[in-house]
CSV table of C-alpha atoms in Angstrom, one decimal:
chain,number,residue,atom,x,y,z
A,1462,UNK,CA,-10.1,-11.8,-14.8
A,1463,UNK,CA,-7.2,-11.7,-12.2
A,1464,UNK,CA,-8.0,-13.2,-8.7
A,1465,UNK,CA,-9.5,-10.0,-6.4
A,1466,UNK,CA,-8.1,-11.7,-3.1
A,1467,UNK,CA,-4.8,-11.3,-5.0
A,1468,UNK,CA,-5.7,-8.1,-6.2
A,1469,UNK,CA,-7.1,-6.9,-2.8
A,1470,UNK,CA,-4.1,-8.0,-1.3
A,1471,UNK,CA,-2.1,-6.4,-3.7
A,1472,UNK,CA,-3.5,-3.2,-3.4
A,1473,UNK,CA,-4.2,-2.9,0.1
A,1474,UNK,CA,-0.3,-3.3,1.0
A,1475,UNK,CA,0.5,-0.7,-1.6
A,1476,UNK,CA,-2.2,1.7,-0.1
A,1477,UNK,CA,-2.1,0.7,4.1
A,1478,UNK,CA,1.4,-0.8,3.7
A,1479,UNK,CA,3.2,-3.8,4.6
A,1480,UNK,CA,3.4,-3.5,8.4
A,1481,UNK,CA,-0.1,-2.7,8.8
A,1482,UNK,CA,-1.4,-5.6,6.7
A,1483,UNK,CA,0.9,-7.9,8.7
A,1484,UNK,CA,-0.1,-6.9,11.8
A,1485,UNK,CA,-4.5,-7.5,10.1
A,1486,UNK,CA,-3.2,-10.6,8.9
A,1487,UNK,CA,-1.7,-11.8,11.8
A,1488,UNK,CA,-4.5,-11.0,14.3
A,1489,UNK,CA,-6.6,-12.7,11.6
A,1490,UNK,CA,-8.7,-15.5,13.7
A,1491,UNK,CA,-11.6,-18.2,12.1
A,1492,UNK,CA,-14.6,-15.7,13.6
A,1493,UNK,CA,-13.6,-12.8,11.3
A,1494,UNK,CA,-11.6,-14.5,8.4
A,1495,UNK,CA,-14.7,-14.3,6.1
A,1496,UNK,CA,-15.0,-10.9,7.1
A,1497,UNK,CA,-11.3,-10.2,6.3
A,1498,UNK,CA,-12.0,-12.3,2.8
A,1499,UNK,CA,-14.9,-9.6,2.3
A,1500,UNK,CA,-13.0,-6.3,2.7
A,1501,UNK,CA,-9.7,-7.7,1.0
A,1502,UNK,CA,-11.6,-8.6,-2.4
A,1503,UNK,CA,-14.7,-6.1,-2.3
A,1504,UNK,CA,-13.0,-3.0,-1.0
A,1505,UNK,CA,-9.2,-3.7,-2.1
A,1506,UNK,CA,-9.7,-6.0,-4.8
A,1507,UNK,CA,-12.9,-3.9,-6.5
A,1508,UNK,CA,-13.4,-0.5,-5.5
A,1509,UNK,CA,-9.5,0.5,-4.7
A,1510,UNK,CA,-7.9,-1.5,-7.3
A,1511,UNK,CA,-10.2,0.4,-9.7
A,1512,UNK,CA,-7.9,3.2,-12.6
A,1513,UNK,CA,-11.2,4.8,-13.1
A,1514,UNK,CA,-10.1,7.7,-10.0
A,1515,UNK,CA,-6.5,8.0,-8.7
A,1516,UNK,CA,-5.5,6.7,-5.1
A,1517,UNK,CA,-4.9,10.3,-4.1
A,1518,UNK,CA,-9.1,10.9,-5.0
A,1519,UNK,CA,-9.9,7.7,-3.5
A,1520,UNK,CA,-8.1,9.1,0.1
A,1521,UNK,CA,-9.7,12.3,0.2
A,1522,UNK,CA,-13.2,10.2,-0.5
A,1523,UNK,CA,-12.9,7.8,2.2
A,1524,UNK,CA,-11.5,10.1,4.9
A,1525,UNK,CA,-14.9,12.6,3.8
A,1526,UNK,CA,-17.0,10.0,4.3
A,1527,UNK,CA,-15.6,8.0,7.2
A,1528,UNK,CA,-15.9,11.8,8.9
A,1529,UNK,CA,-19.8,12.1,7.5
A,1530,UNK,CA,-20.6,9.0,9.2
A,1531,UNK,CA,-18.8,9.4,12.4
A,1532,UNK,CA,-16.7,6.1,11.8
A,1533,UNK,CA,-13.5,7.8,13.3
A,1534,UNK,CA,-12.5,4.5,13.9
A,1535,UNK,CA,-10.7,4.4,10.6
A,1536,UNK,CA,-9.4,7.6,10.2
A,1537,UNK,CA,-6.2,7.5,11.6
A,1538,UNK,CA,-5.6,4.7,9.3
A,1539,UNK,CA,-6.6,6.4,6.3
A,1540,UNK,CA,-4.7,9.3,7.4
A,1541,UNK,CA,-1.3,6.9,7.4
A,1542,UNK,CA,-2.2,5.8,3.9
A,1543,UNK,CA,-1.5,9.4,2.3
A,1544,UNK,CA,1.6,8.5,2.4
A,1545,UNK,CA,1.4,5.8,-0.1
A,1546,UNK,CA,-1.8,7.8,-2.2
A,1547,UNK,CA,-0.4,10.9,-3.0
A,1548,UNK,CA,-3.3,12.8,-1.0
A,1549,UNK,CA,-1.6,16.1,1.1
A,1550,UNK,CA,-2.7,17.8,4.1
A,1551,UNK,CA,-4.2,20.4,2.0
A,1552,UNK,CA,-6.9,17.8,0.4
A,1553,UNK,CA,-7.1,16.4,3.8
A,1554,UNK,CA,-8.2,19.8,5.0
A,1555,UNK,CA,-10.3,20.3,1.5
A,1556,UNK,CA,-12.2,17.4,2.2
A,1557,UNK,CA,-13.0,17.8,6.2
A,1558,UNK,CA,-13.7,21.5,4.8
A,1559,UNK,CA,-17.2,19.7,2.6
A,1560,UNK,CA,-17.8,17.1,5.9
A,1561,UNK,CA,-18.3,20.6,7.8
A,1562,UNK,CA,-20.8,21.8,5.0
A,1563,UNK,CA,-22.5,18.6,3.9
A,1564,UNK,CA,-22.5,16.7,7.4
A,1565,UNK,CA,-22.0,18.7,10.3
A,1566,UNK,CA,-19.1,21.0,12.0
A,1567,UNK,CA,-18.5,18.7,15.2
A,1568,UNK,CA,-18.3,15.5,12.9
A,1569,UNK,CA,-15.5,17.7,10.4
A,1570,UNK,CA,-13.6,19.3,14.1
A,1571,UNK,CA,-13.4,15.6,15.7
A,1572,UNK,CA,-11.7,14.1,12.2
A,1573,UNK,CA,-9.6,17.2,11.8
A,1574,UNK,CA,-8.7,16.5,15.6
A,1575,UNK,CA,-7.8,13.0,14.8
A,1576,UNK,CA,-5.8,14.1,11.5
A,1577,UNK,CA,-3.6,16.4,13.6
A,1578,UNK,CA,-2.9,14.2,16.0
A,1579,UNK,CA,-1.9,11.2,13.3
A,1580,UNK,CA,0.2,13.6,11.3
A,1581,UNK,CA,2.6,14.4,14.4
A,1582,UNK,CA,2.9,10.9,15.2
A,1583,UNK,CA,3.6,10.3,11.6
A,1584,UNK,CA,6.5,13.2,11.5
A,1585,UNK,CA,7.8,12.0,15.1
A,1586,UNK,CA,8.5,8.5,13.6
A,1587,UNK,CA,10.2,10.1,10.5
């Protein structure tokens, strides 16, 4: 079995990108390396690097349920990485559409809210 901080690393640049993991890694201090450690081999190395769904699926999951559990936080992030997953505004919209449903209209308008506002930054740096 390959190395999952290797992995993890690998997959989080393909999926966050370069700049954005250079930035994590260099903010990086000893109180929240193990955490770092954590995130890159769990979430990157494990649950992203997994073929079993696409990237694209794996987007339009974790934007749903970063919006279901209020940790807007994140969102813009995830919202940069569509990008590099294949996910479109449309399954954007899908999957704030089943956070409206399932979890609540404020919690679905606020990530919507912070969607828009990431997409136009997005096209204004193009």
């Amino acid at each position: 079995m390959a190395d999952r901080t290797e992995i993890g690393m690998t997959t989080r640049r393909a999926v966050l990108g370069d700049a954005h993991v250079d930035r994590a890694e260099a903010a990086k201090t000893e109180l929240d390396a193990p955490f770092q450690s954590l995130i890159t081999e769990a979430a990157w190395g494990t649950v992203w690097a997994s073929d079993k769904i696409s990237r694209r699926e794996r987007s339009m999951l974790t934007l749903a349920l970063l919006a279901a559990t209020g940790n807007f936080e994140e969102i813009p992030m995830h919202i940069r990485a569509t990008a590099n997953t294949g996910a479109s505004k449309s399954d954007v919209i899908e999957a704030f559409q089943h956070v409206a449903i399932y979890a609540g209209v404020p919690k679905a308008n606020h990530a919507l809210k912070l969607a828009k506002q990431t997409y136009q930054e997005m096209e204004a740096a193009e």
